[in-house]
Coordinates of C-alpha atoms (C1' of nucleotides) in Angstrom, one line a residue:
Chain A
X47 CA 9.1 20.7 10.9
X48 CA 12.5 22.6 12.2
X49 CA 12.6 21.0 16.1
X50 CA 14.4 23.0 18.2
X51 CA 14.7 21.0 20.7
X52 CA 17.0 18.5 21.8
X53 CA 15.3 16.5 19.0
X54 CA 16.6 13.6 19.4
X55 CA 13.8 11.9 20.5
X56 CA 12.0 10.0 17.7
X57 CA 8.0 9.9 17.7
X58 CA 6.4 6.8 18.1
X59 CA 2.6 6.4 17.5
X60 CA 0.9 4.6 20.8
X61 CA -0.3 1.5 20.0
X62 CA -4.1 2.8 20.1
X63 CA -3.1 5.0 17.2
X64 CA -1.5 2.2 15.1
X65 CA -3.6 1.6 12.1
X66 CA -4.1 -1.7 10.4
X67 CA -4.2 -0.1 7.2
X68 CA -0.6 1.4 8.2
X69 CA 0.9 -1.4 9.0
X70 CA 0.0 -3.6 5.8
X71 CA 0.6 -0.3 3.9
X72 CA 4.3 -0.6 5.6
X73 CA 4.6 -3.9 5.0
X74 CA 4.1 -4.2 1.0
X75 CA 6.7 -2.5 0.5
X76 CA 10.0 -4.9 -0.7
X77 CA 12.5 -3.3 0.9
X78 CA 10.7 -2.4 3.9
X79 CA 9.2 -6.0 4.0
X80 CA 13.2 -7.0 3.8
X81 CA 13.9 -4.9 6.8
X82 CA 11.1 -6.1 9.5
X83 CA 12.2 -10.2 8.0
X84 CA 15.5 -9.2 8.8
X85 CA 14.7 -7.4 12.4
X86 CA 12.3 -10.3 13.3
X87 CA 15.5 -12.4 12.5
X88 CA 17.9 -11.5 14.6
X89 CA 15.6 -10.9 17.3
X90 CA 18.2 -7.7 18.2
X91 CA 17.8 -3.9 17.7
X92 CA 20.1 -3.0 14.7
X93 CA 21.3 0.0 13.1
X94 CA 20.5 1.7 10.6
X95 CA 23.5 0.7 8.9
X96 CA 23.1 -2.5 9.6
X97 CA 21.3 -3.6 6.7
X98 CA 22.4 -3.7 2.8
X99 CA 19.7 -2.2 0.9
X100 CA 19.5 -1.8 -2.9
X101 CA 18.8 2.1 -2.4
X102 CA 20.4 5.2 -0.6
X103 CA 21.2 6.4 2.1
X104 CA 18.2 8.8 1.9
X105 CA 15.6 6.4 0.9
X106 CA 16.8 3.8 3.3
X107 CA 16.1 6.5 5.9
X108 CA 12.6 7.5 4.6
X109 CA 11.7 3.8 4.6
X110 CA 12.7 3.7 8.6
X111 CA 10.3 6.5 9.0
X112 CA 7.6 4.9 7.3
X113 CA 8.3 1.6 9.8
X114 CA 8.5 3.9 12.5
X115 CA 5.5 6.2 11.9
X116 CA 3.3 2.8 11.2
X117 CA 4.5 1.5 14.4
X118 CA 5.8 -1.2 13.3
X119 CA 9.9 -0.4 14.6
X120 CA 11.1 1.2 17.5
X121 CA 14.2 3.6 16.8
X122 CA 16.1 4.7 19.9
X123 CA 19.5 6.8 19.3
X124 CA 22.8 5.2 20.5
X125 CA 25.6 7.5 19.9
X126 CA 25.5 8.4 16.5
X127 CA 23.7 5.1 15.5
X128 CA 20.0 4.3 15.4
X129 CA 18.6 1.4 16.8
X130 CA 15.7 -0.5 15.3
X131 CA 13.9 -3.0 16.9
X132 CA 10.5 -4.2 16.0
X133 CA 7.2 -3.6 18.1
X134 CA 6.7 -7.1 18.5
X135 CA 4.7 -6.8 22.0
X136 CA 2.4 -3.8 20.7
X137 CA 1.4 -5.0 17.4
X138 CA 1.0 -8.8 18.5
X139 CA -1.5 -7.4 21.5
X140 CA -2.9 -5.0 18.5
X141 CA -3.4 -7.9 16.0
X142 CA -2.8 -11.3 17.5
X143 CA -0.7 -13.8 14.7
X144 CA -1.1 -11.0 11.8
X145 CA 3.1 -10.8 12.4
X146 CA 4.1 -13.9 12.5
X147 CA 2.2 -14.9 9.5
X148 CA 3.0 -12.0 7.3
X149 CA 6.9 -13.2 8.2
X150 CA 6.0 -16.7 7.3
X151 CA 4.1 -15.8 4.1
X152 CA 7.4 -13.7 3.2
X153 CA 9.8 -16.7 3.8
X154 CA 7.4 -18.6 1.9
X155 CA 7.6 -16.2 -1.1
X156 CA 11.0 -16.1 -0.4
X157 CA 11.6 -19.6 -0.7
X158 CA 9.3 -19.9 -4.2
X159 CA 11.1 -17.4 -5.6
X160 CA 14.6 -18.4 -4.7
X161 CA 15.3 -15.5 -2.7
X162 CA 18.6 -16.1 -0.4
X163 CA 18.6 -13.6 1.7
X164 CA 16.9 -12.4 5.1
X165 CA 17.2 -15.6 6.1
X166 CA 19.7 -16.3 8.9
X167 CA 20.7 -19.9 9.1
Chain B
X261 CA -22.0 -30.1 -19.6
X262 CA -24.9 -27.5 -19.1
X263 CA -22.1 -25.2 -18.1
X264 CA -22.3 -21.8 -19.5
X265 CA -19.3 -20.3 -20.6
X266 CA -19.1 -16.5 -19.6
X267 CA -18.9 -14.7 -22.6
X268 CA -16.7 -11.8 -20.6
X269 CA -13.9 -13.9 -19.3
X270 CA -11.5 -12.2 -16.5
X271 CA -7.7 -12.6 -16.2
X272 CA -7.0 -13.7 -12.7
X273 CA -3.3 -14.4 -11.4
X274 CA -2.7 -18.0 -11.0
X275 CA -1.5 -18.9 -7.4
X276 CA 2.6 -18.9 -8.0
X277 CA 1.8 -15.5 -9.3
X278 CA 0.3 -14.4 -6.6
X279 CA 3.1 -11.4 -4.8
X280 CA 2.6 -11.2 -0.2
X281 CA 3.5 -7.4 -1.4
X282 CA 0.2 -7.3 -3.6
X283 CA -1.6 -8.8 -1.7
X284 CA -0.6 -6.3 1.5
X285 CA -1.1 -3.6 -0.2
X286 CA -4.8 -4.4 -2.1
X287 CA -5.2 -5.3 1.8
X288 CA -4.3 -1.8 3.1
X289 CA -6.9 0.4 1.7
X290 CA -9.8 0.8 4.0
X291 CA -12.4 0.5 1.1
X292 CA -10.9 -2.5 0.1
X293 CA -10.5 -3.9 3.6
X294 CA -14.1 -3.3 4.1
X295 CA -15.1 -5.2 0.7
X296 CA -12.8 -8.6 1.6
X297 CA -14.3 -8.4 5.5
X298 CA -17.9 -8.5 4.1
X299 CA -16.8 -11.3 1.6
X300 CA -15.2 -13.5 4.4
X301 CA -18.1 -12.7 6.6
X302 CA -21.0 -14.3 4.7
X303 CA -18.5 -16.9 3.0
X304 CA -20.4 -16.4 -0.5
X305 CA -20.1 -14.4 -3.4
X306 CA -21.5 -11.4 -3.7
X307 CA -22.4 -9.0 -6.4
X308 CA -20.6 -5.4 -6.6
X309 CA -23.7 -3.8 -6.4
X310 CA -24.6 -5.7 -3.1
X311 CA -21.7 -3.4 -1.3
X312 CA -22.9 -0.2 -0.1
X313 CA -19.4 1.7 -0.3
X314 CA -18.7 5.7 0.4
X315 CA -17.3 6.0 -3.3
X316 CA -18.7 5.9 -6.8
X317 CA -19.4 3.1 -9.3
X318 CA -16.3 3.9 -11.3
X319 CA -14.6 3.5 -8.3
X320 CA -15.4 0.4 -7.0
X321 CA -14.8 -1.1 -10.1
X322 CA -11.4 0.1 -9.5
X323 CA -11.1 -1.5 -6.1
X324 CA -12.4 -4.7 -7.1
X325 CA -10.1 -5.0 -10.1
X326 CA -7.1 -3.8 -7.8
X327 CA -8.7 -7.3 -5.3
X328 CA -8.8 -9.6 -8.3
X329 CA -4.9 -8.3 -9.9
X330 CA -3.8 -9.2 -6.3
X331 CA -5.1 -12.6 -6.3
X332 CA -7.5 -11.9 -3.4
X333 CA -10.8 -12.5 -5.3
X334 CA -12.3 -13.9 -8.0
X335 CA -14.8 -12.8 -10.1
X336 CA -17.6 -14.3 -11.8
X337 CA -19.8 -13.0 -14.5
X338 CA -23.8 -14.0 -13.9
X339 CA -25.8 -12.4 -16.2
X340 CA -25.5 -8.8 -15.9
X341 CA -24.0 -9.2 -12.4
X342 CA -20.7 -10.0 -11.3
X343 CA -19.9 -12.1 -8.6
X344 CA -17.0 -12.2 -6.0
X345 CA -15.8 -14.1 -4.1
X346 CA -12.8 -14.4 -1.7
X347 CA -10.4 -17.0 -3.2
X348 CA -9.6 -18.4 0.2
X349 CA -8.3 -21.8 -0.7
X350 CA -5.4 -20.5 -2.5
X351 CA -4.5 -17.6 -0.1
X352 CA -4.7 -20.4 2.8
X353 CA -2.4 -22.0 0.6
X354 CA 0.2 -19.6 -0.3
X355 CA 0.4 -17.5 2.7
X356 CA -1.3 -19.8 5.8
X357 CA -2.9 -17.9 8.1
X358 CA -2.5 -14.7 6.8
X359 CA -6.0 -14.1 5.7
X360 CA -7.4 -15.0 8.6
X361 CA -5.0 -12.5 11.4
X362 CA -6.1 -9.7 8.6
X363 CA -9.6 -10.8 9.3
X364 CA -9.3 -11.1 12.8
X365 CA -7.1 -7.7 13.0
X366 CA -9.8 -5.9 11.1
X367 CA -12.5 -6.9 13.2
X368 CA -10.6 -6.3 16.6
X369 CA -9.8 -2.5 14.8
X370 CA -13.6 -1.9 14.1
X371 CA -13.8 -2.9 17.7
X372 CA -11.7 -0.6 18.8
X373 CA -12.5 2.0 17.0
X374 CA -16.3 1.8 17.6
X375 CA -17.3 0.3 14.2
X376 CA -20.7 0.0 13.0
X377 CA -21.0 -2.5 10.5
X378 CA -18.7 -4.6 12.3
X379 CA -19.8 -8.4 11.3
X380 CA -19.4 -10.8 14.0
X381 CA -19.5 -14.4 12.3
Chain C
dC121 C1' -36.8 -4.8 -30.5
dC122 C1' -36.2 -1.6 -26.8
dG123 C1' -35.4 0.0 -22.7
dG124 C1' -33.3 -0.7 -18.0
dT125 C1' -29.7 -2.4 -15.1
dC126 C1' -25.1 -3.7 -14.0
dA127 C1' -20.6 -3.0 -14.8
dT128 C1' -16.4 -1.2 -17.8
dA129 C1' -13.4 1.9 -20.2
dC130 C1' -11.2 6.0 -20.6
dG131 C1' -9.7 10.4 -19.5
dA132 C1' -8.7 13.7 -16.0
dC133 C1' -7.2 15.5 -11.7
dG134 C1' -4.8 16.1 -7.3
dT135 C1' -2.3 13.3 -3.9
dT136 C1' 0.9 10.1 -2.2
dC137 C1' 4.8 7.2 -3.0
dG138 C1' 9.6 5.7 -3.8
dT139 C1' 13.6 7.4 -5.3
dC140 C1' 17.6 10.4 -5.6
dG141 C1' 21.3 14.2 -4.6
dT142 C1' 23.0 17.6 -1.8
dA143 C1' 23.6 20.1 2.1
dC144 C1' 23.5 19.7 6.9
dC145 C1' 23.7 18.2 12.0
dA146 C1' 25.2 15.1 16.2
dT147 C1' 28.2 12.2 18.4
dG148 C1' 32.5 10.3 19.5
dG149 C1' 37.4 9.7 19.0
dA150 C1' 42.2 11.1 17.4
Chain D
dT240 C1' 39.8 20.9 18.3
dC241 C1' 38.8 18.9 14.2
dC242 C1' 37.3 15.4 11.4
dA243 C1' 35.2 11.0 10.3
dT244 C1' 31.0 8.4 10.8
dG245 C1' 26.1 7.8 10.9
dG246 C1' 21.9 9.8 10.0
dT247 C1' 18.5 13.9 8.7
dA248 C1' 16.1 17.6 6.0
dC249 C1' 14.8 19.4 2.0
dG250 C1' 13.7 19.7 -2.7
dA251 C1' 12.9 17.4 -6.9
dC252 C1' 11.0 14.1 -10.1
dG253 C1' 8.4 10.4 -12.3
dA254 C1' 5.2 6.8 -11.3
dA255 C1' 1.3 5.0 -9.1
dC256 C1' -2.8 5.7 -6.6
dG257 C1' -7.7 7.0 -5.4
dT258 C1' -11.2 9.5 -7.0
dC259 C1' -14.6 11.2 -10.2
dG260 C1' -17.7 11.9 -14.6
dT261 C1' -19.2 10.5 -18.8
dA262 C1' -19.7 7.5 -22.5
dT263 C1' -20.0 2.6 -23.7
dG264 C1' -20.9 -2.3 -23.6
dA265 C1' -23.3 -6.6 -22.1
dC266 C1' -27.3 -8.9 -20.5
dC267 C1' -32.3 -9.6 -19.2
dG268 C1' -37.2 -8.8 -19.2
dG269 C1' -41.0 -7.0 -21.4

DNA sequence: CCGGTCATACGACGTTCGTCGTACCATGGA
DNA sequence: TCCATGGTACGACGAACGTCGTATGACCGG
């Protein structure tokens, strides 16, 4: 609840606590699944801000949390921004190829849909 | 043909309407998960009643109706039992490889996690 | 025909989810 | 110092979810 502390450190589950269930729970979400395509990308950490969501401000930060709590992102404070890079490393040692193929499905989709974005060219 | 039309016919989602979001998130519940292991681990159908789940009969028609809206199995009337089975072919199609780093995550889980009725092939 | 078995439908209930708005805090620069 | 920028906390709300119990429907074997 009310930290406190210096608090601005952001908890991160270990990657014997991630849950499979947490991480597909995370990931069928639309906008969340828009945010790890995008993170997995660029291959960079990126703010927050970074990213043009069709909610608010509030919700886009709820959505991080989610990421974050599933163990799916890392957020690390840089100044006043947040950094968000995905647990690649962790979650590819947790569940070997289940990442990379539930980015692949989503360009797929993407692609039969005739969705434009997310997809750096 | 001898072939026996089912009086009860089911609505199943054809492949392009098959959603990766859908999918994830008929994936992420743990009863669920437990129902399309066992499925993919004996590789034929298999009646509702064969599942020896922790929730009631109502429920697991729930969960096995959430399966087939998703796309992830089809089922088959046979008498007074219904059959399911994983429709693998058209997953493998849609989303390659996904199915199977689910499977393969869910087994190394239970692993971890000291399962039980963990189902080596 | 009649009962038994397998599964469904429907309603209910509490919980979680996704969303928002508003108020607030932390950092860095003018 | 003060303010702008980037993000958080909290509360609220409707919708969806997971669960149950009971009543009902469909099929098979006597």
């Amino acid at each position: 609840m009310t930290e406190r502390e210096p608090s601005r450190a952001l908890a991160h589950p270990e990657p014997a606590d991630i849950r499979l269930e947490g991480v597909l729970h995370a990931l069928s979400d639309p906008v969340r699944l828009v945010i790890v395509r995008e993170l997995a990308g660029t291959g960079v950490e990126l703010s927050c801000s970074y990213f043009e969501l069709p909610v608010t401000k509030s919700t886009t930060t709820h959505h991080f949390r989610v990421l974050r709590e599933a163990g799916v992102v890392r957020q690390t404070y840089r100044g006043t921004a947040k950094m968000n890079g995905l647990r690649r490393a962790e979650l590819d040692g947790l569940f070997p190829g289940l990442l990379d193929s539930v980015l692949t499905a989503a360009d797929a989709e993407a692609a039969r849909l005739g969705a434009p974005s997310a997809r750096p060219a």
